[in-house]
mmCIF file of C-alpha atoms in Angstrom:
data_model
loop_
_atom_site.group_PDB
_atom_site.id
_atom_site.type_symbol
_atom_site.label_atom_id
_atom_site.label_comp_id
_atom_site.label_asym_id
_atom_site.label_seq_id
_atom_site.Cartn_x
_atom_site.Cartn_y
_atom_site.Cartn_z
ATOM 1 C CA UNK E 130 31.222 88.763 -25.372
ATOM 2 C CA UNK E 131 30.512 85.308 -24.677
ATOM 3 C CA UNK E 132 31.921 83.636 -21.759
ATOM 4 C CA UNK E 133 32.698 79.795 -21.903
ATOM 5 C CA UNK E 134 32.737 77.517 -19.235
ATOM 6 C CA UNK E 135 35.127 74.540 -20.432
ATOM 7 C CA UNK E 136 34.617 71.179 -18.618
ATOM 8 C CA UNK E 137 37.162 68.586 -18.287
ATOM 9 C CA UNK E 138 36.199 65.668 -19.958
ATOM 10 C CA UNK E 139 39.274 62.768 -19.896
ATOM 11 C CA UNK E 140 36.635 60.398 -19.038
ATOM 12 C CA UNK E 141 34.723 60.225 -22.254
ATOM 13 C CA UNK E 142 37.855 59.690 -23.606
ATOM 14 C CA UNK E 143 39.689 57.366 -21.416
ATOM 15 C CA UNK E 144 37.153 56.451 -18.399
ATOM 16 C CA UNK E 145 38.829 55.026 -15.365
ATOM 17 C CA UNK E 146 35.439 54.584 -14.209
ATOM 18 C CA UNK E 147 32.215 54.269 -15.404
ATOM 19 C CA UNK E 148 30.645 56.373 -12.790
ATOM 20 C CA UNK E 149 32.940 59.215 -13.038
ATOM 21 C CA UNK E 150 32.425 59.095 -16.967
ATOM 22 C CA UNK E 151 28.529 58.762 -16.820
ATOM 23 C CA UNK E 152 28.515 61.486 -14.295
ATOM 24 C CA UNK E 153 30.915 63.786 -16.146
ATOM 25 C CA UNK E 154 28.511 63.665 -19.153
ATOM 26 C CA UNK E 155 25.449 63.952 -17.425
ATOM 27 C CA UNK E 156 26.630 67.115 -15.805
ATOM 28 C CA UNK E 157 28.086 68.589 -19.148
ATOM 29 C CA UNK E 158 24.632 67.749 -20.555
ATOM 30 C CA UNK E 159 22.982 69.742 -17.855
ATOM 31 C CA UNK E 160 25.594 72.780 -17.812
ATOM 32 C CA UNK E 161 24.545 73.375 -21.503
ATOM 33 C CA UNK E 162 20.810 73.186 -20.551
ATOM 34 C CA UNK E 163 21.057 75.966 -18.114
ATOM 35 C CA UNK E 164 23.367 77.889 -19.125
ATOM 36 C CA UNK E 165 22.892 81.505 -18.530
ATOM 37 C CA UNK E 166 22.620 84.185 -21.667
ATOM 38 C CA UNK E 167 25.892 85.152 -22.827
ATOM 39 C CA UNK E 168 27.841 81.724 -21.681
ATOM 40 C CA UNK E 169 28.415 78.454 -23.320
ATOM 41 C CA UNK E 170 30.167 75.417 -22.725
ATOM 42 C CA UNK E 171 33.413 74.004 -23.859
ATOM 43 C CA UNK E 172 35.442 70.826 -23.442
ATOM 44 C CA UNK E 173 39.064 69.802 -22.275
ATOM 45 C CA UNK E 174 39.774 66.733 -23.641
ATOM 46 C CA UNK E 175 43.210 63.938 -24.080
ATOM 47 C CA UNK E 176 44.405 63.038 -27.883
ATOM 48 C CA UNK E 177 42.489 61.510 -29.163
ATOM 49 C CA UNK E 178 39.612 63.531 -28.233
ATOM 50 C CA UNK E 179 35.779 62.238 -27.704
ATOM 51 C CA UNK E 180 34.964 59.413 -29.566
ATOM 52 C CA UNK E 181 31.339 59.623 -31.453
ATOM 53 C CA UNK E 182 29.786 57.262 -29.171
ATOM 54 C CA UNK E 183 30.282 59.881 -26.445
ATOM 55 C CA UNK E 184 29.604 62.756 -28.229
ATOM 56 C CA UNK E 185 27.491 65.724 -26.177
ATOM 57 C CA UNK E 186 25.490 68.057 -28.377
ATOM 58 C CA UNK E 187 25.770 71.673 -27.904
ATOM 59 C CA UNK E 188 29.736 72.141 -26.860
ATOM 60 C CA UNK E 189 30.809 74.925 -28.529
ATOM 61 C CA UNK E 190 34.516 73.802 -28.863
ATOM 62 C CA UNK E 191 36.859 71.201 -28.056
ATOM 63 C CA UNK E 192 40.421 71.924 -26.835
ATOM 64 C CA UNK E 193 41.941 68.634 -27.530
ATOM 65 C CA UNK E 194 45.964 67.855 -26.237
ATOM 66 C CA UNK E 195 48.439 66.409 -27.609
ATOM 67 C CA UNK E 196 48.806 63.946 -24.764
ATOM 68 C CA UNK E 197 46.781 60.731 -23.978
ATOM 69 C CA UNK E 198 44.836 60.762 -20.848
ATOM 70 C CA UNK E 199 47.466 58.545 -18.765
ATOM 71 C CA UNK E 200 50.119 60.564 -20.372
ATOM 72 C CA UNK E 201 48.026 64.285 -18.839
ATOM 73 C CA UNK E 202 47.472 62.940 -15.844
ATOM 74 C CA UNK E 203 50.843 62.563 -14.729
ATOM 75 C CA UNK E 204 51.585 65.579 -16.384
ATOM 76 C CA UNK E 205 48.817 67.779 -14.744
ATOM 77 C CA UNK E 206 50.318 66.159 -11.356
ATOM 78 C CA UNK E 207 53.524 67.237 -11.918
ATOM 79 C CA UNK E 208 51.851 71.087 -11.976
ATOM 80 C CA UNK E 209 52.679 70.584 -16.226
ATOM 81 C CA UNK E 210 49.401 71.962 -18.523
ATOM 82 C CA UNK E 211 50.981 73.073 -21.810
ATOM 83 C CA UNK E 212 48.499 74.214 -24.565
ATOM 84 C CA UNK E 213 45.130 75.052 -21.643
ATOM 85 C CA UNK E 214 44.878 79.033 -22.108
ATOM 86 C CA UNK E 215 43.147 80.505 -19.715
ATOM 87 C CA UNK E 216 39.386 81.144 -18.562
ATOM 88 C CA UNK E 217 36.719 79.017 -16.247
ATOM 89 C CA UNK E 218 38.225 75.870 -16.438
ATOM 90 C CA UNK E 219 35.499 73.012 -14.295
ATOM 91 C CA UNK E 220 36.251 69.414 -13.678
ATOM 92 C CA UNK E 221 33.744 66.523 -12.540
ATOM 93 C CA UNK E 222 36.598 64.582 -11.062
ATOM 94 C CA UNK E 223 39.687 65.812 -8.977
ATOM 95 C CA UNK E 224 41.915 65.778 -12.155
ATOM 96 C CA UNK E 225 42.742 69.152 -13.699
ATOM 97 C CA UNK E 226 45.500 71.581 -15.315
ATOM 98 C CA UNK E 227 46.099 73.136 -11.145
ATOM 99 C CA UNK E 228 48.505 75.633 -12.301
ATOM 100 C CA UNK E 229 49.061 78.892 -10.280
ATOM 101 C CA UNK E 230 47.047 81.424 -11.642
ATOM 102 C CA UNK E 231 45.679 85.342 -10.687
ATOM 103 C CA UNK E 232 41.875 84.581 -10.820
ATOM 104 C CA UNK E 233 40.952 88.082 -10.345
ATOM 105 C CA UNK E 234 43.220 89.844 -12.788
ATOM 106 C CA UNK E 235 43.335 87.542 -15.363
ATOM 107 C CA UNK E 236 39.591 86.083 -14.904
ATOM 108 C CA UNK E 237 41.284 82.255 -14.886
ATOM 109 C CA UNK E 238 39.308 79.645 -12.213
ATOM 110 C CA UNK E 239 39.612 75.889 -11.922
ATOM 111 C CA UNK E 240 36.882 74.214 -9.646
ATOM 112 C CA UNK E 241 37.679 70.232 -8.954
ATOM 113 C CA UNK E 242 35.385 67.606 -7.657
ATOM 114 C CA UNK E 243 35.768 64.796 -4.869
ATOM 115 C CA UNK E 244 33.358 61.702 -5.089
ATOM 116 C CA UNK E 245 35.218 59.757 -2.445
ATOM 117 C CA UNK E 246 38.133 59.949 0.249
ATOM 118 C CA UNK E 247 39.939 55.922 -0.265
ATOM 119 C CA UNK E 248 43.321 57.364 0.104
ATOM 120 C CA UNK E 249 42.550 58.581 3.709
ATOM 121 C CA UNK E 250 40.037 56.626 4.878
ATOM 122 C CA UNK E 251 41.014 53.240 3.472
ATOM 123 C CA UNK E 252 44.298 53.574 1.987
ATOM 124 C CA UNK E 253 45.398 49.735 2.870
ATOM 125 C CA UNK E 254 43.103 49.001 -0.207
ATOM 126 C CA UNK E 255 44.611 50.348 -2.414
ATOM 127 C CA UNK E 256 47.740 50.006 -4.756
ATOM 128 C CA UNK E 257 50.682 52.097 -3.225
ATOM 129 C CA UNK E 258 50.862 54.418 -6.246
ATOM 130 C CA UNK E 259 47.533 55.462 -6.748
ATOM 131 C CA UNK E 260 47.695 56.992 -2.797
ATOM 132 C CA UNK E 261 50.188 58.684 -3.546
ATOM 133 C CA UNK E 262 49.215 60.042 -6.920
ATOM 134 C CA UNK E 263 46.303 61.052 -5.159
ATOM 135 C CA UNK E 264 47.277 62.606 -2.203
ATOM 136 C CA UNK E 265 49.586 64.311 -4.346
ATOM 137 C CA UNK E 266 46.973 65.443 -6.650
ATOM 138 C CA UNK E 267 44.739 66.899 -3.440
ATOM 139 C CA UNK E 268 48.144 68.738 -2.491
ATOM 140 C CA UNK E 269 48.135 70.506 -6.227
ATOM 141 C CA UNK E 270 44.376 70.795 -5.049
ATOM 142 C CA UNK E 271 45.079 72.785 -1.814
ATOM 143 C CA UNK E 272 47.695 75.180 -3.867
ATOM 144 C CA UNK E 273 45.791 75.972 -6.902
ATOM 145 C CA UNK E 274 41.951 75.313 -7.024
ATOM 146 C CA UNK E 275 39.457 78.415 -6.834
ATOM 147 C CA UNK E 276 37.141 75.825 -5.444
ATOM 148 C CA UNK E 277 36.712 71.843 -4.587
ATOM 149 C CA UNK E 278 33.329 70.452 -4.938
ATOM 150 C CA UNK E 279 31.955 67.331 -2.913
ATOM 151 C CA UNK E 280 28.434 66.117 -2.563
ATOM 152 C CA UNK E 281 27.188 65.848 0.699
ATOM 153 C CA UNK E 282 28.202 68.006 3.841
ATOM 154 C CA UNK E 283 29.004 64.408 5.598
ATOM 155 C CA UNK E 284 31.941 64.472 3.010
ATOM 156 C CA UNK E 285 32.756 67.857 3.590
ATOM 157 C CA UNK E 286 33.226 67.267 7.155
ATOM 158 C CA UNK E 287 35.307 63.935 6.660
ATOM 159 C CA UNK E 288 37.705 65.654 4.693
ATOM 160 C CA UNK E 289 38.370 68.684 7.136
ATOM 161 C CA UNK E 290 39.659 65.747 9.488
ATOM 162 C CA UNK E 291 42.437 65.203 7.051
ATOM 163 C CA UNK E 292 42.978 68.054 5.205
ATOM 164 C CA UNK E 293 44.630 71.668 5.137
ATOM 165 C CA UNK E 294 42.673 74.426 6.575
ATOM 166 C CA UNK E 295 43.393 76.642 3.012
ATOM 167 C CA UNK E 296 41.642 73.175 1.563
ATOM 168 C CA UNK E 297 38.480 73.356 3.884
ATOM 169 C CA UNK E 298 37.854 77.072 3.283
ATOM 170 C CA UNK E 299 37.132 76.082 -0.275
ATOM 171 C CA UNK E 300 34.828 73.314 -0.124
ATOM 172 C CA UNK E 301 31.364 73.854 -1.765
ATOM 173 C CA UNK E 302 29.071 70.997 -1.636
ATOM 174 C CA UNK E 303 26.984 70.175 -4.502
ATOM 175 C CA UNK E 304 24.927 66.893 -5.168
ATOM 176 C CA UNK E 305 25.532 63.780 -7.441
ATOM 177 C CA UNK E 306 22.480 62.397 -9.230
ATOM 178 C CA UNK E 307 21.589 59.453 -11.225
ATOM 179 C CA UNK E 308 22.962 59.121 -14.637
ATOM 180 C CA UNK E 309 20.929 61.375 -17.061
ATOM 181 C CA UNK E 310 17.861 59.585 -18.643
ATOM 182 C CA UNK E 311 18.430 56.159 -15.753
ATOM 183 C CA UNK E 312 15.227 54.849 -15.984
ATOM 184 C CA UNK E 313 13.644 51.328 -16.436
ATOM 185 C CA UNK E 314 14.293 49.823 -19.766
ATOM 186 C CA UNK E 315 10.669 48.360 -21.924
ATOM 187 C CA UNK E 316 13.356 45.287 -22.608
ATOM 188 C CA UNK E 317 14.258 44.546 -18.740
ATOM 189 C CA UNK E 318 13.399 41.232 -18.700
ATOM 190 C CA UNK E 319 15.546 41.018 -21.844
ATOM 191 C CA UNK E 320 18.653 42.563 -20.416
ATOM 192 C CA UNK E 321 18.361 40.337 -16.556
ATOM 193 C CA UNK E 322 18.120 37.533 -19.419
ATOM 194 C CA UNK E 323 21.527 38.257 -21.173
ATOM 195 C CA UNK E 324 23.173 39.078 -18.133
ATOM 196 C CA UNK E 325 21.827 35.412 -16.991
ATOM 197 C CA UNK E 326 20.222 36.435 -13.862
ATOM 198 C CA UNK E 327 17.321 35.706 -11.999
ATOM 199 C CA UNK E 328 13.887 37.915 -11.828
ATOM 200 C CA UNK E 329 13.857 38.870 -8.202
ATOM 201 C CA UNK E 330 16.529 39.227 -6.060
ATOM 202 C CA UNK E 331 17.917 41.082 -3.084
ATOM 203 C CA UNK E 332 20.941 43.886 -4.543
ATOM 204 C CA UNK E 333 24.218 45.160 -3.184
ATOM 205 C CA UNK E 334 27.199 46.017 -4.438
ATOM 206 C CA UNK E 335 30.792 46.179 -3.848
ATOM 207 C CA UNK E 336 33.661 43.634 -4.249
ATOM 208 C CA UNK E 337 35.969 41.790 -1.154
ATOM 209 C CA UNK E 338 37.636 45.243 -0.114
ATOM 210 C CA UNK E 339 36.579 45.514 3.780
ATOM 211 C CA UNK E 340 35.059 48.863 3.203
ATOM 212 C CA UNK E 341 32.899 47.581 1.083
ATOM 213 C CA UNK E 342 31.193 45.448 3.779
ATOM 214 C CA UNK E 343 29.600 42.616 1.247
ATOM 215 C CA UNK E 344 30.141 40.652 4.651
ATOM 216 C CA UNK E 345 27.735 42.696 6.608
ATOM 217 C CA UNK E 346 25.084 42.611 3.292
ATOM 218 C CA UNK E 347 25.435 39.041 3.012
ATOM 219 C CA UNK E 348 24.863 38.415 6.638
ATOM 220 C CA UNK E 349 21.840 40.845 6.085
ATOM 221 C CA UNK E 350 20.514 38.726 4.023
ATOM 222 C CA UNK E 351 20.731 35.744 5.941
ATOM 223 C CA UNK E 352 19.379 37.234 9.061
ATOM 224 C CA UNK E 353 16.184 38.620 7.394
ATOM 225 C CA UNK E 354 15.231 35.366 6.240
ATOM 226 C CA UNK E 355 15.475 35.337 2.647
ATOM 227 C CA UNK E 356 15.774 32.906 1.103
ATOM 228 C CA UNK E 357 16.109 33.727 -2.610
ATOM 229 C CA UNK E 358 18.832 34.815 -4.489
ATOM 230 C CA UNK E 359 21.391 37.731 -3.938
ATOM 231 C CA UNK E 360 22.563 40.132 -7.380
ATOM 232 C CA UNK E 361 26.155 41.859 -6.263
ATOM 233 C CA UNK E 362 26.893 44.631 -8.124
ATOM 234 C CA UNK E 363 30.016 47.063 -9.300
ATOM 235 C CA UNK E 364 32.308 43.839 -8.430
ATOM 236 C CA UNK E 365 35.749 44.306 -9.299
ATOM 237 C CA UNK E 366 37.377 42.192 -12.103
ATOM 238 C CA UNK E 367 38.634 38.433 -11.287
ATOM 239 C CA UNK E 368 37.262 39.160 -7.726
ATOM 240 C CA UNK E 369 34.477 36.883 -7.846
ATOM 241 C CA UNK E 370 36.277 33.723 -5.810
ATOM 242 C CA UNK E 371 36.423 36.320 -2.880
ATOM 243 C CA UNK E 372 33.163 37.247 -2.759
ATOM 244 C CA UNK E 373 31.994 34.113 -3.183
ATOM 245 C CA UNK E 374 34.014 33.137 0.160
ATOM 246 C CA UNK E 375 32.557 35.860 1.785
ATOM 247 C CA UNK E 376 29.101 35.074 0.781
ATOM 248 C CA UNK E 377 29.997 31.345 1.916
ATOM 249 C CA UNK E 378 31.045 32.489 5.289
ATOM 250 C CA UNK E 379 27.466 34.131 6.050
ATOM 251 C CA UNK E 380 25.723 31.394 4.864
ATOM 252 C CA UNK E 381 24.924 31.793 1.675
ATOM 253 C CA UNK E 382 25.243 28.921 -0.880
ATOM 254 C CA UNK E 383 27.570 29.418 -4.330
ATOM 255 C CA UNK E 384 24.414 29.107 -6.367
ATOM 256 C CA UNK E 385 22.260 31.773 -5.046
ATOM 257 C CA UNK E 386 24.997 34.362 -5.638
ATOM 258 C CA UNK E 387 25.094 36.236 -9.069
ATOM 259 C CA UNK E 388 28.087 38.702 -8.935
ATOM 260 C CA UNK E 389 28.399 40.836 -11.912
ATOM 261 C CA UNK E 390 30.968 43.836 -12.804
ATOM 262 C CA UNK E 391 29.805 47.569 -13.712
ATOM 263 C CA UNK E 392 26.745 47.890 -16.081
ATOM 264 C CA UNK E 393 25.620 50.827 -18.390
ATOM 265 C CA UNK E 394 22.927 52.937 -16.859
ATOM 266 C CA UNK E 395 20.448 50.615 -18.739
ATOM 267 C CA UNK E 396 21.822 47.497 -17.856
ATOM 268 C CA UNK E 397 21.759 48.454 -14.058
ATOM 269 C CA UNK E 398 17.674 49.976 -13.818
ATOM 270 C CA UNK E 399 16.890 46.779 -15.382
ATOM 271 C CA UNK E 400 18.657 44.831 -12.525
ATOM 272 C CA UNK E 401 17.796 47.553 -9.691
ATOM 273 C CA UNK E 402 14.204 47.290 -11.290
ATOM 274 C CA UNK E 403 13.529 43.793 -10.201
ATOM 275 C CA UNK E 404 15.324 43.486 -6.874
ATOM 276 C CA UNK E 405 13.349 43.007 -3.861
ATOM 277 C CA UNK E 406 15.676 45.505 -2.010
ATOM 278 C CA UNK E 407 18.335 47.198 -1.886
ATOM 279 C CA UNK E 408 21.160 46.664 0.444
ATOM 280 C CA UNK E 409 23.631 49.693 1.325
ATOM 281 C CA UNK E 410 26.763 48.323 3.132
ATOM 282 C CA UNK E 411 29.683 50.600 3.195
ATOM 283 C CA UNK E 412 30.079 53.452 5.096
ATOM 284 C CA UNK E 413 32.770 55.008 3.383
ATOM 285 C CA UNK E 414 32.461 58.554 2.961
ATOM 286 C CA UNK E 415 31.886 58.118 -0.894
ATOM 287 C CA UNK E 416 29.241 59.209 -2.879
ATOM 288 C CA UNK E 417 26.600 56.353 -2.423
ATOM 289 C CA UNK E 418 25.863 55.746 -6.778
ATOM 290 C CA UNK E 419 23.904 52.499 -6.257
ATOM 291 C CA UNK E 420 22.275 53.306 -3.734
ATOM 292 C CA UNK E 421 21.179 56.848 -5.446
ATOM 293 C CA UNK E 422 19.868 54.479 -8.563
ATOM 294 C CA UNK E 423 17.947 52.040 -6.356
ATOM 295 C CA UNK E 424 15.782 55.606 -5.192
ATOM 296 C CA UNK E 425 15.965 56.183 -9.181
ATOM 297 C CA UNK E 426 14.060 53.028 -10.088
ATOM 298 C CA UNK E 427 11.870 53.000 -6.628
ATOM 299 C CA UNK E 428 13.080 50.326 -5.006
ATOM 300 C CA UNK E 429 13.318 49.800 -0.935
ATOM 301 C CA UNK E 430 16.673 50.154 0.489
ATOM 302 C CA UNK E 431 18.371 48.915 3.725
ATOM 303 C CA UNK E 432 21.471 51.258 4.760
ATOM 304 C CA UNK E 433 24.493 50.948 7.502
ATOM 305 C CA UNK E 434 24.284 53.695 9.453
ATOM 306 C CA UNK E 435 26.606 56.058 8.204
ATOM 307 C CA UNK E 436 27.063 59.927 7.756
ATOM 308 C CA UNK E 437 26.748 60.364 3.896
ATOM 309 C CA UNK E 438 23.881 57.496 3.878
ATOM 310 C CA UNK E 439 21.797 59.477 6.114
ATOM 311 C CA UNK E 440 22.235 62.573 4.321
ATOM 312 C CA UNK E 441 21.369 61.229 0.924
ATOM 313 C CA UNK E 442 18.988 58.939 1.745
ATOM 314 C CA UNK E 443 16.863 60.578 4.958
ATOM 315 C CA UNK E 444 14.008 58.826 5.232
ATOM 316 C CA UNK E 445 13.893 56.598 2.146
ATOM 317 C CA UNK E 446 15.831 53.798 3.924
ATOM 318 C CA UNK E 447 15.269 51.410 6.530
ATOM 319 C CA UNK E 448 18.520 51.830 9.230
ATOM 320 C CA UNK E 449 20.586 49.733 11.341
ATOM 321 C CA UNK E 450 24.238 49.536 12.709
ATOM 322 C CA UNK E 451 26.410 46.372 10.588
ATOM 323 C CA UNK E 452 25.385 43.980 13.000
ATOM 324 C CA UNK E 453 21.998 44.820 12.691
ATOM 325 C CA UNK E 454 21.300 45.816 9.022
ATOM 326 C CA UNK E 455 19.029 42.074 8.642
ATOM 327 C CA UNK E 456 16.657 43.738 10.804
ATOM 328 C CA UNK E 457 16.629 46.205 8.665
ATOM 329 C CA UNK E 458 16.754 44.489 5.662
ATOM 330 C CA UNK E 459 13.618 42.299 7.093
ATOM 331 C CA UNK E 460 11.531 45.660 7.230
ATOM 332 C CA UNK E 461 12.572 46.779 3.651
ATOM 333 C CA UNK E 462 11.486 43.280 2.151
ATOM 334 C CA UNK E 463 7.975 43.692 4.470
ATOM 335 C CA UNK E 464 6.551 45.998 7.320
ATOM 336 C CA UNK E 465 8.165 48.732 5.184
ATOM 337 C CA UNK E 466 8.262 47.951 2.129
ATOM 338 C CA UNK E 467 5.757 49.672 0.390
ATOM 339 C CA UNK E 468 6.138 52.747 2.215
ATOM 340 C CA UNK E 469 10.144 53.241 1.672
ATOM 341 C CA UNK E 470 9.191 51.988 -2.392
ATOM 342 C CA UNK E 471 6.849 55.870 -1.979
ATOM 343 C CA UNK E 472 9.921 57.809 -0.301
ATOM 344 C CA UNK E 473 12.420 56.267 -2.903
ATOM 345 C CA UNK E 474 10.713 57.921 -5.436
ATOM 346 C CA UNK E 475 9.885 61.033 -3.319
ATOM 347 C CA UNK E 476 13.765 61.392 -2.353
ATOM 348 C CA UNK E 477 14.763 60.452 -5.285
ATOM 349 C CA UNK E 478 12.950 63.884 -7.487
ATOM 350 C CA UNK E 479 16.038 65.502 -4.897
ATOM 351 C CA UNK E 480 18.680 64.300 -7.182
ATOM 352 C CA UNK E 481 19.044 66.069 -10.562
ATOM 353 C CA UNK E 482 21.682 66.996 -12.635
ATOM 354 C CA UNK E 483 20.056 69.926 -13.569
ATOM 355 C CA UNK E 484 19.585 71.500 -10.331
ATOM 356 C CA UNK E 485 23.532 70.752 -9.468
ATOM 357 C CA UNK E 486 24.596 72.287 -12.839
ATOM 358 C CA UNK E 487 22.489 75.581 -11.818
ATOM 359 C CA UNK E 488 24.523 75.710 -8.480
ATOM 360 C CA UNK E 489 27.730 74.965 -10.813
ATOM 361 C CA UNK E 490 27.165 78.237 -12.482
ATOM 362 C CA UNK E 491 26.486 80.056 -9.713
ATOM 363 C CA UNK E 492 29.715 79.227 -7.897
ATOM 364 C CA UNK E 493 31.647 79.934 -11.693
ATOM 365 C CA UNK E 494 29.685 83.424 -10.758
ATOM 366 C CA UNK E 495 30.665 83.540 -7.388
ATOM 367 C CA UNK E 496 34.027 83.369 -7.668
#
């Protein structure tokens, strides 16, 4: 009898975020690869199910609702999951059919994943509904998941601050990686072109939200002395006036900052590819996704300390409290630079959606 894993896949259908939808496929992708005899995978998807463009090979069946993603989610908060069945239910993100269910007697197990914490660590950032939606989601979590997955132990240990004991006794941490296949387009030059940018730069990313410190990165910059231009990347939309201001208040002049919104996986090595460095500035609990691609493509990188950047990046980053990171960013544009471009690419072999889809198994087998 064969035993299917189905994966939750709303974001190829309806992505909220890029991210979350390149790192739901990815992982899909890699579940299929190493699957173990006698299992497949399967996919949970909204009406009106995955387009072509986001098609995965090798899913050995689709169980597509009648509801569009917006329409599930709220549903699926409310504790609502008509038309699901039963069986090993996984989702990349934290939303998912949490219904109460007898996992031993009736072999039914739904595993969620956290990527970041903003309704409890920065919840003054965010619109007053989407806390609550997702607090209220991580409540359904407590109640009903077999499992919750998050991908560094820093995380793990931020959320048992906040959370439920019966919510901590479930945690399982299992990496992120770069999106499947990231690497440095033949046409770079092409894409940093059409995206009218400049061919070396110093990289960050992040929009005006305080936790995303662009402040401290563009103060970085100023204090390490360089004097080209900066690429932001991942801002929000129609937030570019703010972060202009806040480049503007470190020093920086209008013209030497290029801000752009979310890229494809393509888009961003091309831009990651020709920056000079790297520069980490948040130290929210999140999972750090540029920073994990700037390892991808081998570039240096200057972190805040912080928890989850130390875990993820060891000793492929140059270090520094806020107030210090142009120090820091001065050693990943010289001293260091070559020698953190080595451990970028050494730390970065560490990341692999493969090796997190093995462990994704195992705790489907665990359980």
């Amino acid at each position: 009898m064969t035993v299917t894993l189905r994966v939750v896949l709303d974001q190829l259908v309806a992505p909220t975020s890029l991210d979350l939808a390149e790192a739901s496929a990815s992982l899909t992708e890699a579940l299929i690869a190493t699957a173990p005899r006698g299992c497949d995978v399967g996919a949970i998807v909204p009406s009106p199910g995955i387009p072509d463009s986001e098609a995965i090979a090798g899913l050995s069946s689709e169980t597509r609702l009648s509801m569009r993603r917006r329409e599930l989610a709220a549903s699926w908060q409310l504790g609502v999951a008509p038309g699901i069945g039963k069986g090993l239910i996984h989702s990349p993100t934290p939303l998912a059919p949490l219904v109460r269910h007898d996992r031993v007697n009736e072999t039914h197990q739904i595993v969620v994943t956290l990527w970041d914490l903003r309704a409890w660590e920065t919840p003054e950032e965010l619109p007053k509904a989407e806390i609550l939606a997702g607090r209220a989601l991580l409540s359904r979590v407590t109640k009903h998941a077999d499992a919750v997955i998050v991908p560094t132990h820093a995380m793990a240990e931020r959320l048992a601050e906040v959370a439920k004991p019966k919510l901590v006794k479930k945690l399982r941490v299992i990496g992120g990686a770069p999106a499947a296949g990231l690497r440095v387009p033949s046409d770079a030059v092409g894409r940093l072109r059409a995206l009218d940018l400049p061919q070396t730069f110093v990289a960050t990313a992040g929009g005006s939200a305080a936790s995303d410190a662009l402040g401290s990165a563009f103060a970085a910059v100023v204090a390490s002395g360089w004097e080209g231009d900066v690429v932001v990347l991942d801002m929000p939309e129609g937030d570019e006036p703010a972060v202009i201001d806040l480049a503007a208040a470190a020093g920086l002049a209008e013209g030497r900052v290029h801000a752009r919104g979310p890229l494809d996986r393509w888009d961003r090595a091309a831009v990651l590819s020709h920056a000079a460095a790297f520069v980490a500035s948040s130290a929210r609990a999140d999972w750090p996704w540029r920073a994990v691609d700037a390892l991808a493509v081998g570039i240096p990188v200057a972190a805040v300390d912080s928890p989850v950047l130390h875990e993820v990046l060891a000793d492929a980053a140059a270090f520094a409290p806020a107030d210090e990171l142009g120090a820091a960013l001065s050693r990943a544009l010289g001293e260091d630079a070559e020698r953190l471009r080595v451990l970028a690419g050494d730390r970065a072999k560490g990341f692999a959606w493969g090796a997190s889809a093995d462990r994704v198994w195992a705790l489907h087998a665990e359980l």
